[in-house]
Amino acid sequence: MTGTERYLLPVLGVFALAWLGLAIYVLVVRVAHDAARSALRRIHALVIRAGERDLQTVGRLMRWLPRRLLERAVADPATPARLSELFAAHVLEWYPAQVIRDAGTATARKRWRRVRALKILTIARWNVAVELLEDALATDEEELVAAAVAMLGALGDPRSSRLLVRTLRNNAFARSRVASQLDESHQPIAHLLVPLLRDTDAQVRYWAVTLLARYAGHPGVDLELTRCATDTEPSVRAAAVESLAGRGAPAAQLTAVALLQDPVWFVRAHAARALRDLEGNNGPAVAPLLADESWWVRAAAKETLEARPGLALELLLGYLEHEDGFARNGAAEVLQNTGVLDSLLGEESEVEAHGPFPTTAQRILAAGGSRLASTAAARNGLDPEYMEQLAAAGQ
Amino acid sequence: MTSLVRDVVVACLAYLLFVYGAGLALSILAFFENRSRVRESEAEGWDTIGRSRFTIPVSVVAPMHNEEVLGVPAVEALLALDYPEFEIIVVNDGSTDATLARLTEAFDLQPFERFERKVLPSREVYAVYRSQSDERLTVIDKEAGGNKADSLNSGINFARFRYVCCVDGDTIYARDALLSSMRLILRDPARVIGLTSQIVVATHPELPYKNTAGLIESTLLHNFQHLEYLRSFLNTRLAWSRMNAMICTSGAFMLYRRDVLEEVGGYSPDFSCEDIELTFRVHEHFLRLGRPYKILSMPEPVGRTEGPDRIKSLTSQRARWQRVMLETAWHYRRMAFNPRYGRFGMLAIPYCIFSEVLAPFIEVIALATLAVAAILGEVNWADYGLVVGVMSLAVATLTVSAIRLEDAGTRSYRFADLAWLIVLSPLELAVYRPILFWAHVRGAFGFFRGDKRWDRFQRNLREAPSGFEPL
């Protein structure tokens, strides 16, 4: 054996052992996992056809399964809900002290064990769960707080809702995620949200306004939301008009029309979109936004006008010769998208007329430009060059 | 001469030690990141996000150039995404085959004028098509830009939503791709500006998943690609994600906040490939301005993409990847070892330079040295065999650790497939690495020649376009 071999052979041996050891570990863990899943599937099959007697069999079976396996199964979102409930109840029946101890552990290293224990208590709906979840919310561990928020949402009782509202206010976790949980709550939460409308933090006011959309139409809430439409923070104003319009609150239309003049572009865009969902002829109020300086406001105005084509037709024709190019384009685009242009192109008088005044179709084509003309030709099986001529005649 | 050869051998061994050492360190970090992500999914679940009206809508941009085979199944998969609100913008980049005709037929497309918000530079748009069967789908037909960057910019100009997910037009995405990725973004939308995830290779990604023999394919070439992708996505990217120094948001799944893309000027057509350059540019921009940000990687596979099934196609694809790595590293060389750029400048870029940029040069030097040493009669072939054995097992150990991460997270592979991948892992160095070596050398030559072509590999052979089934 050479000197180099003396060094290399042990190194080779170490790597061979490392590779083999890791390979065996991967395969053994997988076999164990597959076996556990298979056992769970069998138990689930038993549960599905369970009479009382079968449930006793399930209980006996569960006694043979290790506690950690059952805990993992409860935590796994792939485990069927009924099975999770059974496992949670079983674990709490046999190991209540350990689960409560795990759920309250303050060691960061054991946070996932804590999450599992909290989930077991949540699924079993034990009273102590809310208190322990409140403790979890108070930590600065993001994963733990995220899990606690999801579990409070799943509990959905008044105490949980109060805690979630407090979390929203304290900004202890992503507010959109907390709001998603609150939005799913079956409990009435308006009384918890209304006080937040006067919070000093604009983000808190924003989320309160957004969540109150469910209660728009209730007189007290409408009054508060209308007041928020004059908030100093633009995002709150935008959310207020959206919430009012979401349920067609009586105050929505006036508020939205007023906010079309807001100095902030996204408030105008939200107001324009809000009008899309509201009854009434809102075209005259929205159409001037076709010439807005912001692309997004113009897009919102087009969407709203497209939603009520009949009401906006005459109005839009007036914009075809507007001094602003965006307004001309926008009006032509709306008339195209609502089918007005195609129906006009189907009328002989529109495409054949050669009088001193351009026809409506020619005016739309002229306002929309060459690509609008060529796409109209393609849709209607017309000659693109002839359409270009029509567009030119409309100018 | 003999002492020079010995010095070179020592230098090469030191290089190997560095690469494997870095690989091991990244694997350890990736283990912790993977564990956190897996446990997070257990703890939270996605149901609420999937239903919530507060889940931020996403514009998905899918560029296509000559995708008549995979275009329709890819769009069907995208339309089947399980997400509250999204739009699909397909950009037909001057295809010369029947891509547009197939899409028109499948989705009942009609041309409409739609005025774009021209914020990013891109070639001329010929027409905009709206699907009459699904209003979420828009198809942009544009002049060929010669690269994916131009198409992506064009698609972003038409995007309406706050997040843009740039994907490949030849990849079949999983139903939960958007939901699983946006879950992480929604936790901290102010700071998480970008996200990428794992892609799995397949010879025919459009084929129904359950009718194939699992994820593993019949060809060795594909299975080695599986190993390579697993190592790259799980060991490497998860580790960089944990350090917030993501080197590359994969072009097959790049989810960014639209305002960030617009702020940095969109995708650059001046590079052979757009994804890694954009990632570097975003890091450079935010670190220079001192703004907090995060770019994350997820362990979950979000889709299946077509991997080359011929050596020629594979070398062509990998040569382009090597070229863009060199182009990007050269372009952003001032960030390397610059403390102003934090971990990205001090760790990620140096890692890139040593493990990716220098690799072909070191490999050429190593081979040339071996040849000279053989001529001089200085090679002890038994020792040489032992060194190759150590290297093979070192790579294999890192690969098996990546397989473990995959199995701990998603368990996409069946038991037999896992075992087969593990058996293959020590052979990778001898069988697969020489192909990559050749591709890297070609890529390096291409870089020095100033070659910027988007030479996509030739499509795998198919009998006929077939249906698909989402993952």
Short mmCIF file of N, CA, C and O in Angstrom, two decimals, chain A residues 2 4-5 8-9 11-12 15-16 18-19 22-23 25-27 29-31 33 75 77 112 115-116 119 142-143 146-147 150 173-174 176-177 179-181 183-184 207 210-211 213 295-296 303 329 333 336-337 368 371-372 375 378-379, chain B residues 36 39-44 48-49 51-54 110-117 125-128 130 159-160 183 186-187 258 380 382-383 386-387 389-390 393-394 396-397 400-401 403-404 407 411 413-415 418-419 422 425-426:
data_model
loop_
_atom_site.label_atom_id
_atom_site.label_comp_id
_atom_site.label_asym_id
_atom_site.label_seq_id
_atom_site.Cartn_x
_atom_site.Cartn_y
_atom_site.Cartn_z
N THR A 2 0.61 2.17 -0.96
CA THR A 2 1.42 3.39 -1.04
C THR A 2 1.02 4.35 0.07
O THR A 2 -0.03 4.17 0.72
N THR A 4 -0.08 7.39 -0.27
CA THR A 4 -1.32 8.07 -0.61
C THR A 4 -2.52 7.18 -0.34
O THR A 4 -3.53 7.62 0.20
N GLU A 5 -2.34 5.89 -0.69
CA GLU A 5 -3.46 4.96 -0.46
C GLU A 5 -3.81 4.87 1.03
O GLU A 5 -4.96 4.73 1.39
N LEU A 8 -6.02 7.72 1.48
CA LEU A 8 -7.25 7.75 0.67
C LEU A 8 -8.25 6.66 1.04
O LEU A 8 -9.46 6.90 1.02
N LEU A 9 -7.74 5.50 1.37
CA LEU A 9 -8.67 4.39 1.67
C LEU A 9 -9.59 4.70 2.85
O LEU A 9 -10.81 4.50 2.75
N VAL A 11 -10.50 7.62 3.83
CA VAL A 11 -11.42 8.68 3.38
C VAL A 11 -12.54 8.06 2.55
O VAL A 11 -13.73 8.37 2.72
N LEU A 12 -12.14 7.16 1.64
CA LEU A 12 -13.14 6.47 0.81
C LEU A 12 -14.12 5.71 1.69
O LEU A 12 -15.34 5.75 1.47
N PHE A 15 -16.62 8.10 3.35
CA PHE A 15 -17.68 8.56 2.42
C PHE A 15 -18.63 7.42 2.06
O PHE A 15 -19.84 7.64 1.94
N ALA A 16 -18.06 6.22 1.90
CA ALA A 16 -18.93 5.07 1.57
C ALA A 16 -19.91 4.83 2.71
O ALA A 16 -21.11 4.61 2.48
N ALA A 18 -20.88 7.06 4.92
CA ALA A 18 -21.82 8.19 4.98
C ALA A 18 -22.94 8.00 3.96
O ALA A 18 -24.13 8.17 4.27
N TRP A 19 -22.56 7.65 2.75
CA TRP A 19 -23.55 7.47 1.68
C TRP A 19 -24.52 6.34 2.04
O TRP A 19 -25.74 6.49 1.97
N LEU A 22 -26.78 7.17 5.06
CA LEU A 22 -27.84 8.11 4.70
C LEU A 22 -28.89 7.42 3.83
O LEU A 22 -30.10 7.62 4.01
N ALA A 23 -28.40 6.59 2.89
CA ALA A 23 -29.33 5.88 1.99
C ALA A 23 -30.26 4.97 2.80
O ALA A 23 -31.48 4.97 2.60
N TYR A 25 -31.01 5.24 5.92
CA TYR A 25 -31.89 6.09 6.73
C TYR A 25 -33.09 6.56 5.91
O TYR A 25 -34.25 6.46 6.34
N VAL A 26 -32.80 7.04 4.68
CA VAL A 26 -33.88 7.55 3.81
C VAL A 26 -34.90 6.45 3.55
O VAL A 26 -36.12 6.66 3.68
N LEU A 27 -34.39 5.27 3.23
CA LEU A 27 -35.32 4.19 2.87
C LEU A 27 -36.10 3.67 4.09
O LEU A 27 -37.30 3.42 4.00
N VAL A 29 -36.84 5.35 6.83
CA VAL A 29 -37.83 6.37 7.23
C VAL A 29 -39.04 6.29 6.29
O VAL A 29 -40.19 6.38 6.74
N ARG A 30 -38.76 6.07 5.02
CA ARG A 30 -39.87 6.00 4.06
C ARG A 30 -40.75 4.76 4.32
O ARG A 30 -41.98 4.84 4.29
N VAL A 31 -40.08 3.63 4.61
CA VAL A 31 -40.85 2.41 4.90
C VAL A 31 -41.72 2.64 6.13
O VAL A 31 -42.91 2.31 6.15
N HIS A 33 -42.79 5.46 7.28
CA HIS A 33 -43.86 6.40 6.95
C HIS A 33 -44.98 5.70 6.19
O HIS A 33 -46.16 5.88 6.50
N ALA A 75 -51.59 16.55 13.30
CA ALA A 75 -51.02 17.77 12.73
C ALA A 75 -51.01 17.76 11.21
O ALA A 75 -51.01 18.81 10.58
N PRO A 77 -52.22 17.92 7.64
CA PRO A 77 -53.47 18.34 7.00
C PRO A 77 -54.06 17.26 6.10
O PRO A 77 -55.24 17.32 5.76
N TRP A 112 -42.38 23.36 17.62
CA TRP A 112 -43.23 22.54 16.76
C TRP A 112 -44.02 21.51 17.56
O TRP A 112 -45.14 21.18 17.21
N VAL A 115 -46.80 23.43 18.79
CA VAL A 115 -47.83 23.63 17.77
C VAL A 115 -48.72 22.40 17.67
O VAL A 115 -49.95 22.49 17.61
N ARG A 116 -48.09 21.22 17.67
CA ARG A 116 -48.87 19.97 17.57
C ARG A 116 -49.82 19.83 18.76
O ARG A 116 -50.99 19.46 18.60
N LYS A 119 -52.65 22.11 18.44
CA LYS A 119 -53.60 21.66 17.42
C LYS A 119 -54.51 20.56 17.98
O LYS A 119 -55.71 20.54 17.69
N GLU A 142 -42.49 33.63 14.92
CA GLU A 142 -43.42 33.82 13.82
C GLU A 142 -44.23 32.56 13.49
O GLU A 142 -45.45 32.63 13.29
N GLU A 143 -43.53 31.42 13.47
CA GLU A 143 -44.21 30.16 13.11
C GLU A 143 -45.30 29.83 14.11
O GLU A 143 -46.40 29.39 13.74
N ALA A 146 -48.20 32.24 13.71
CA ALA A 146 -48.96 31.89 12.49
C ALA A 146 -49.90 30.72 12.76
O ALA A 146 -51.07 30.73 12.38
N ALA A 147 -49.36 29.70 13.43
CA ALA A 147 -50.18 28.52 13.73
C ALA A 147 -51.31 28.89 14.69
O ALA A 147 -52.46 28.44 14.51
N ALA A 150 -54.13 30.60 12.86
CA ALA A 150 -54.94 29.64 12.09
C ALA A 150 -55.86 28.84 13.02
O ALA A 150 -57.03 28.59 12.69
N PHE A 173 -48.95 39.74 13.72
CA PHE A 173 -48.76 38.82 12.58
C PHE A 173 -49.35 39.51 11.35
O PHE A 173 -50.10 40.49 11.49
N ALA A 174 -49.02 38.98 10.16
CA ALA A 174 -49.50 39.59 8.91
C ALA A 174 -51.00 39.86 9.01
O ALA A 174 -51.80 38.95 9.21
N SER A 176 -53.23 40.67 6.88
CA SER A 176 -54.13 40.07 5.88
C SER A 176 -54.50 38.65 6.28
O SER A 176 -55.61 38.18 6.05
N ARG A 177 -53.54 37.94 6.92
CA ARG A 177 -53.81 36.56 7.33
C ARG A 177 -54.78 36.54 8.51
O ARG A 177 -55.66 35.67 8.58
N ALA A 179 -56.95 38.85 9.13
CA ALA A 179 -58.23 39.28 8.58
C ALA A 179 -58.93 38.13 7.85
O ALA A 179 -60.15 37.98 7.93
N SER A 180 -58.16 37.31 7.16
CA SER A 180 -58.76 36.16 6.46
C SER A 180 -59.47 35.25 7.45
O SER A 180 -60.55 34.73 7.17
N GLN A 181 -58.85 35.03 8.61
CA GLN A 181 -59.47 34.18 9.63
C GLN A 181 -60.73 34.84 10.18
O GLN A 181 -61.77 34.19 10.33
N ASP A 183 -62.61 36.98 8.73
CA ASP A 183 -63.61 37.08 7.67
C ASP A 183 -64.43 35.79 7.56
O ASP A 183 -65.53 35.79 7.05
N GLU A 184 -63.83 34.69 8.03
CA GLU A 184 -64.53 33.40 7.95
C GLU A 184 -65.35 33.11 9.20
O GLU A 184 -66.04 32.10 9.26
N TRP A 207 -58.14 47.76 7.88
CA TRP A 207 -58.62 46.38 7.99
C TRP A 207 -60.00 46.31 8.63
O TRP A 207 -60.83 45.46 8.27
N THR A 210 -62.41 47.14 5.90
CA THR A 210 -62.51 46.03 4.93
C THR A 210 -63.34 44.89 5.50
O THR A 210 -64.19 44.32 4.81
N LEU A 211 -63.10 44.55 6.77
CA LEU A 211 -63.83 43.44 7.37
C LEU A 211 -65.30 43.79 7.60
O LEU A 211 -66.16 42.91 7.61
N ALA A 213 -67.20 45.08 5.60
CA ALA A 213 -67.97 44.94 4.35
C ALA A 213 -69.13 43.96 4.53
O ALA A 213 -70.20 44.12 3.95
N TRP A 295 -53.25 55.31 -15.55
CA TRP A 295 -53.68 54.19 -16.39
C TRP A 295 -54.67 53.30 -15.63
O TRP A 295 -55.65 52.82 -16.20
N TRP A 296 -54.42 53.09 -14.35
CA TRP A 296 -55.26 52.20 -13.55
C TRP A 296 -56.67 52.77 -13.37
O TRP A 296 -57.64 52.02 -13.33
N GLU A 303 -63.78 49.23 -17.17
CA GLU A 303 -64.46 48.05 -16.63
C GLU A 303 -65.89 48.40 -16.22
O GLU A 303 -66.83 47.66 -16.50
N ASN A 329 -59.29 56.48 -27.17
CA ASN A 329 -58.95 55.05 -27.20
C ASN A 329 -59.86 54.25 -26.27
O ASN A 329 -60.38 53.19 -26.62
N GLU A 333 -62.40 51.30 -27.12
CA GLU A 333 -62.17 49.97 -26.57
C GLU A 333 -63.43 49.43 -25.87
O GLU A 333 -63.79 48.26 -26.03
N GLN A 336 -65.90 48.44 -28.41
CA GLN A 336 -65.47 47.16 -29.01
C GLN A 336 -65.81 46.00 -28.08
O GLN A 336 -66.44 45.02 -28.48
N ASN A 337 -65.44 46.14 -26.82
CA ASN A 337 -65.61 45.03 -25.88
C ASN A 337 -67.08 44.73 -25.58
O ASN A 337 -67.41 43.60 -25.19
N GLY A 368 -60.12 54.31 -32.28
CA GLY A 368 -59.39 53.16 -31.73
C GLY A 368 -58.05 52.90 -32.37
O GLY A 368 -57.22 52.20 -31.80
N ARG A 371 -54.91 49.06 -35.01
CA ARG A 371 -55.00 47.69 -34.49
C ARG A 371 -56.44 47.35 -34.12
O ARG A 371 -56.87 46.20 -34.28
N LEU A 372 -57.18 48.33 -33.66
CA LEU A 372 -58.60 48.08 -33.37
C LEU A 372 -59.34 47.75 -34.67
O LEU A 372 -60.19 46.85 -34.71
N THR A 375 -58.25 44.15 -35.86
CA THR A 375 -58.84 43.06 -35.07
C THR A 375 -60.35 42.96 -35.34
O THR A 375 -60.91 41.86 -35.38
N ALA A 378 -60.71 41.05 -38.48
CA ALA A 378 -60.51 39.62 -38.27
C ALA A 378 -61.73 38.97 -37.61
O ALA A 378 -62.13 37.86 -37.97
N ARG A 379 -62.33 39.66 -36.68
CA ARG A 379 -63.49 39.09 -35.97
C ARG A 379 -64.70 38.97 -36.89
O ARG A 379 -65.49 38.05 -36.77
N SER B 36 -38.49 23.74 8.43
CA SER B 36 -39.38 24.85 8.80
C SER B 36 -40.57 24.92 7.85
O SER B 36 -41.71 25.07 8.27
N ARG B 39 -43.08 22.02 8.33
CA ARG B 39 -43.87 22.17 9.56
C ARG B 39 -44.84 23.33 9.47
O ARG B 39 -45.93 23.28 10.03
N GLU B 40 -44.42 24.37 8.77
CA GLU B 40 -45.33 25.50 8.55
C GLU B 40 -46.59 25.05 7.83
O GLU B 40 -47.70 25.42 8.19
N SER B 41 -46.40 24.22 6.77
CA SER B 41 -47.59 23.77 6.04
C SER B 41 -48.48 22.92 6.91
O SER B 41 -49.69 22.95 6.79
N GLU B 42 -47.86 22.14 7.82
CA GLU B 42 -48.67 21.33 8.74
C GLU B 42 -49.48 22.22 9.67
O GLU B 42 -50.64 21.96 9.94
N ALA B 43 -48.81 23.26 10.15
CA ALA B 43 -49.43 24.08 11.19
C ALA B 43 -50.55 24.97 10.68
O ALA B 43 -51.52 25.21 11.36
N GLU B 44 -50.39 25.47 9.47
CA GLU B 44 -51.34 26.48 9.00
C GLU B 44 -52.43 25.96 8.08
O GLU B 44 -53.56 26.37 8.14
N THR B 48 -57.98 28.38 4.21
CA THR B 48 -58.48 29.75 4.40
C THR B 48 -57.95 30.68 3.32
O THR B 48 -58.70 31.49 2.77
N ILE B 49 -56.67 30.55 3.01
CA ILE B 49 -56.08 31.42 1.99
C ILE B 49 -56.74 31.15 0.64
O ILE B 49 -56.99 32.06 -0.14
N ARG B 51 -59.70 30.41 0.06
CA ARG B 51 -61.07 30.93 -0.03
C ARG B 51 -61.13 32.43 0.17
O ARG B 51 -62.11 33.07 -0.20
N SER B 52 -60.09 32.99 0.77
CA SER B 52 -60.19 34.37 1.25
C SER B 52 -60.24 35.41 0.14
O SER B 52 -59.54 35.31 -0.86
N ARG B 53 -61.04 36.45 0.37
CA ARG B 53 -61.08 37.56 -0.59
C ARG B 53 -59.85 38.46 -0.41
O ARG B 53 -59.62 39.37 -1.17
N PHE B 54 -59.08 38.21 0.66
CA PHE B 54 -57.87 39.02 0.87
C PHE B 54 -56.63 38.39 0.23
O PHE B 54 -55.53 38.91 0.35
N GLN B 110 -60.49 35.19 -29.82
CA GLN B 110 -60.97 36.22 -30.75
C GLN B 110 -60.06 37.44 -30.60
O GLN B 110 -59.72 37.82 -29.48
N PRO B 111 -59.66 38.05 -31.72
CA PRO B 111 -58.79 39.23 -31.59
C PRO B 111 -59.57 40.46 -31.11
O PRO B 111 -60.67 40.72 -31.59
N PHE B 112 -59.00 41.15 -30.17
CA PHE B 112 -59.59 42.40 -29.66
C PHE B 112 -58.45 43.39 -29.44
O PHE B 112 -57.34 42.98 -29.11
N GLU B 113 -58.74 44.66 -29.60
CA GLU B 113 -57.73 45.65 -29.24
C GLU B 113 -57.75 45.83 -27.73
O GLU B 113 -58.82 45.93 -27.13
N ARG B 114 -56.57 45.80 -27.14
CA ARG B 114 -56.47 46.14 -25.71
C ARG B 114 -55.24 47.04 -25.58
O ARG B 114 -54.14 46.62 -25.93
N PHE B 115 -55.46 48.24 -25.12
CA PHE B 115 -54.35 49.19 -25.04
C PHE B 115 -53.44 48.82 -23.87
O PHE B 115 -53.90 48.71 -22.75
N GLU B 116 -52.18 48.61 -24.20
CA GLU B 116 -51.26 48.16 -23.15
C GLU B 116 -50.69 49.34 -22.38
O GLU B 116 -50.68 50.47 -22.86
N ARG B 117 -50.22 49.00 -21.19
CA ARG B 117 -49.56 49.99 -20.35
C ARG B 117 -48.06 49.78 -20.58
O ARG B 117 -47.45 48.93 -19.98
N VAL B 125 -46.46 44.51 -30.53
CA VAL B 125 -47.57 43.57 -30.35
C VAL B 125 -48.43 43.62 -31.61
O VAL B 125 -48.88 44.68 -32.02
N TYR B 126 -48.64 42.46 -32.25
CA TYR B 126 -49.46 42.41 -33.45
C TYR B 126 -50.96 42.41 -33.11
O TYR B 126 -51.74 43.12 -33.71
N ALA B 127 -51.29 41.56 -32.15
CA ALA B 127 -52.72 41.44 -31.80
C ALA B 127 -52.88 40.89 -30.40
O ALA B 127 -51.98 40.22 -29.88
N VAL B 128 -54.03 41.20 -29.82
CA VAL B 128 -54.36 40.67 -28.49
C VAL B 128 -55.62 39.82 -28.65
O VAL B 128 -56.59 40.27 -29.26
N ARG B 130 -58.64 37.42 -26.89
CA ARG B 130 -59.34 37.09 -25.64
C ARG B 130 -60.04 35.76 -25.82
O ARG B 130 -60.62 35.51 -26.89
N ALA B 159 -50.24 42.93 -17.66
CA ALA B 159 -50.67 42.34 -16.38
C ALA B 159 -51.47 43.36 -15.57
O ALA B 159 -51.11 44.53 -15.49
N ARG B 160 -52.52 42.88 -14.93
CA ARG B 160 -53.39 43.78 -14.17
C ARG B 160 -53.16 43.68 -12.67
O ARG B 160 -53.54 44.56 -11.92
N ARG B 183 -48.84 31.64 -0.28
CA ARG B 183 -48.98 31.47 1.17
C ARG B 183 -47.80 32.12 1.90
O ARG B 183 -47.99 32.79 2.91
N LEU B 186 -47.90 36.05 1.39
CA LEU B 186 -48.96 36.73 2.14
C LEU B 186 -48.60 36.94 3.61
O LEU B 186 -49.20 37.76 4.29
N ARG B 187 -47.63 36.20 4.08
CA ARG B 187 -47.19 36.39 5.46
C ARG B 187 -46.53 37.74 5.65
O ARG B 187 -46.59 38.32 6.71
N ARG B 258 -45.16 43.05 -8.91
CA ARG B 258 -45.05 43.74 -10.20
C ARG B 258 -44.30 45.06 -10.08
O ARG B 258 -43.50 45.41 -10.95
N ASN B 380 -0.33 7.42 -10.60
CA ASN B 380 -0.56 6.14 -9.93
C ASN B 380 -2.05 5.86 -10.11
O ASN B 380 -2.89 6.48 -9.46
N ALA B 382 -4.01 3.51 -9.34
CA ALA B 382 -4.78 3.02 -8.18
C ALA B 382 -5.19 4.21 -7.31
O ALA B 382 -6.35 4.33 -6.88
N ASP B 383 -4.25 5.14 -7.08
CA ASP B 383 -4.58 6.35 -6.30
C ASP B 383 -5.63 7.18 -7.01
O ASP B 383 -6.57 7.71 -6.39
N LEU B 386 -8.95 5.78 -6.52
CA LEU B 386 -9.45 6.07 -5.17
C LEU B 386 -10.00 7.50 -5.07
O LEU B 386 -11.04 7.74 -4.46
N VAL B 387 -9.29 8.44 -5.70
CA VAL B 387 -9.75 9.84 -5.67
C VAL B 387 -11.11 9.96 -6.37
O VAL B 387 -12.04 10.60 -5.86
N GLY B 389 -13.27 7.64 -6.71
CA GLY B 389 -14.25 6.98 -5.84
C GLY B 389 -14.71 7.91 -4.72
O GLY B 389 -15.91 8.01 -4.43
N VAL B 390 -13.75 8.60 -4.12
CA VAL B 390 -14.09 9.54 -3.03
C VAL B 390 -15.01 10.64 -3.57
O VAL B 390 -16.03 10.98 -2.96
N LEU B 393 -18.55 9.36 -4.26
CA LEU B 393 -19.33 9.14 -3.04
C LEU B 393 -19.67 10.45 -2.34
O LEU B 393 -20.73 10.57 -1.71
N ALA B 394 -18.77 11.43 -2.47
CA ALA B 394 -19.06 12.75 -1.87
C ALA B 394 -20.27 13.38 -2.56
O ALA B 394 -21.20 13.86 -1.90
N ALA B 396 -22.52 11.75 -4.25
CA ALA B 396 -23.67 10.89 -3.98
C ALA B 396 -24.26 11.17 -2.61
O ALA B 396 -25.49 11.17 -2.43
N THR B 397 -23.40 11.44 -1.62
CA THR B 397 -23.90 11.72 -0.27
C THR B 397 -24.72 13.00 -0.27
O THR B 397 -25.81 13.06 0.32
N VAL B 400 -28.05 12.20 -1.95
CA VAL B 400 -28.99 11.45 -1.10
C VAL B 400 -29.57 12.38 -0.02
O VAL B 400 -30.74 12.26 0.34
N SER B 401 -28.78 13.35 0.42
CA SER B 401 -29.35 14.29 1.40
C SER B 401 -30.46 15.12 0.74
O SER B 401 -31.46 15.44 1.38
N ILE B 403 -32.35 13.99 -1.69
CA ILE B 403 -33.48 13.05 -1.82
C ILE B 403 -34.23 12.98 -0.49
O ILE B 403 -35.46 12.95 -0.46
N ARG B 404 -33.48 12.99 0.59
CA ARG B 404 -34.12 12.95 1.92
C ARG B 404 -35.00 14.19 2.13
O ARG B 404 -36.11 14.10 2.66
N ASP B 407 -38.14 13.76 0.26
CA ASP B 407 -39.01 12.76 0.85
C ASP B 407 -39.62 13.26 2.17
O ASP B 407 -40.74 12.89 2.50
N ARG B 411 -42.79 13.77 -0.68
CA ARG B 411 -42.89 12.34 -1.01
C ARG B 411 -43.48 12.11 -2.40
O ARG B 411 -44.42 11.33 -2.58
N TYR B 413 -41.86 10.82 -4.92
CA TYR B 413 -41.34 9.59 -5.51
C TYR B 413 -41.84 8.36 -4.76
O TYR B 413 -41.94 8.39 -3.53
N ARG B 414 -42.08 7.29 -5.53
CA ARG B 414 -42.45 6.04 -4.88
C ARG B 414 -41.21 5.42 -4.25
O ARG B 414 -40.09 5.77 -4.60
N PHE B 415 -41.43 4.44 -3.38
CA PHE B 415 -40.30 3.83 -2.67
C PHE B 415 -39.28 3.26 -3.65
O PHE B 415 -38.07 3.48 -3.51
N LEU B 418 -37.25 5.97 -5.23
CA LEU B 418 -36.25 6.50 -4.29
C LEU B 418 -35.02 5.60 -4.28
O LEU B 418 -33.89 6.08 -4.37
N ALA B 419 -35.29 4.30 -4.16
CA ALA B 419 -34.18 3.34 -4.08
C ALA B 419 -33.34 3.41 -5.36
O ALA B 419 -32.11 3.40 -5.32
N ILE B 422 -31.22 6.49 -5.43
CA ILE B 422 -30.09 6.35 -4.50
C ILE B 422 -28.99 5.48 -5.11
O ILE B 422 -27.80 5.80 -5.03
N SER B 425 -27.02 7.41 -7.67
CA SER B 425 -26.27 8.61 -7.25
C SER B 425 -24.74 8.48 -7.32
O SER B 425 -24.08 9.42 -7.77
N PRO B 426 -24.12 7.34 -6.95
CA PRO B 426 -22.65 7.29 -7.05
C PRO B 426 -22.14 7.23 -8.49
O PRO B 426 -20.97 7.46 -8.74
#
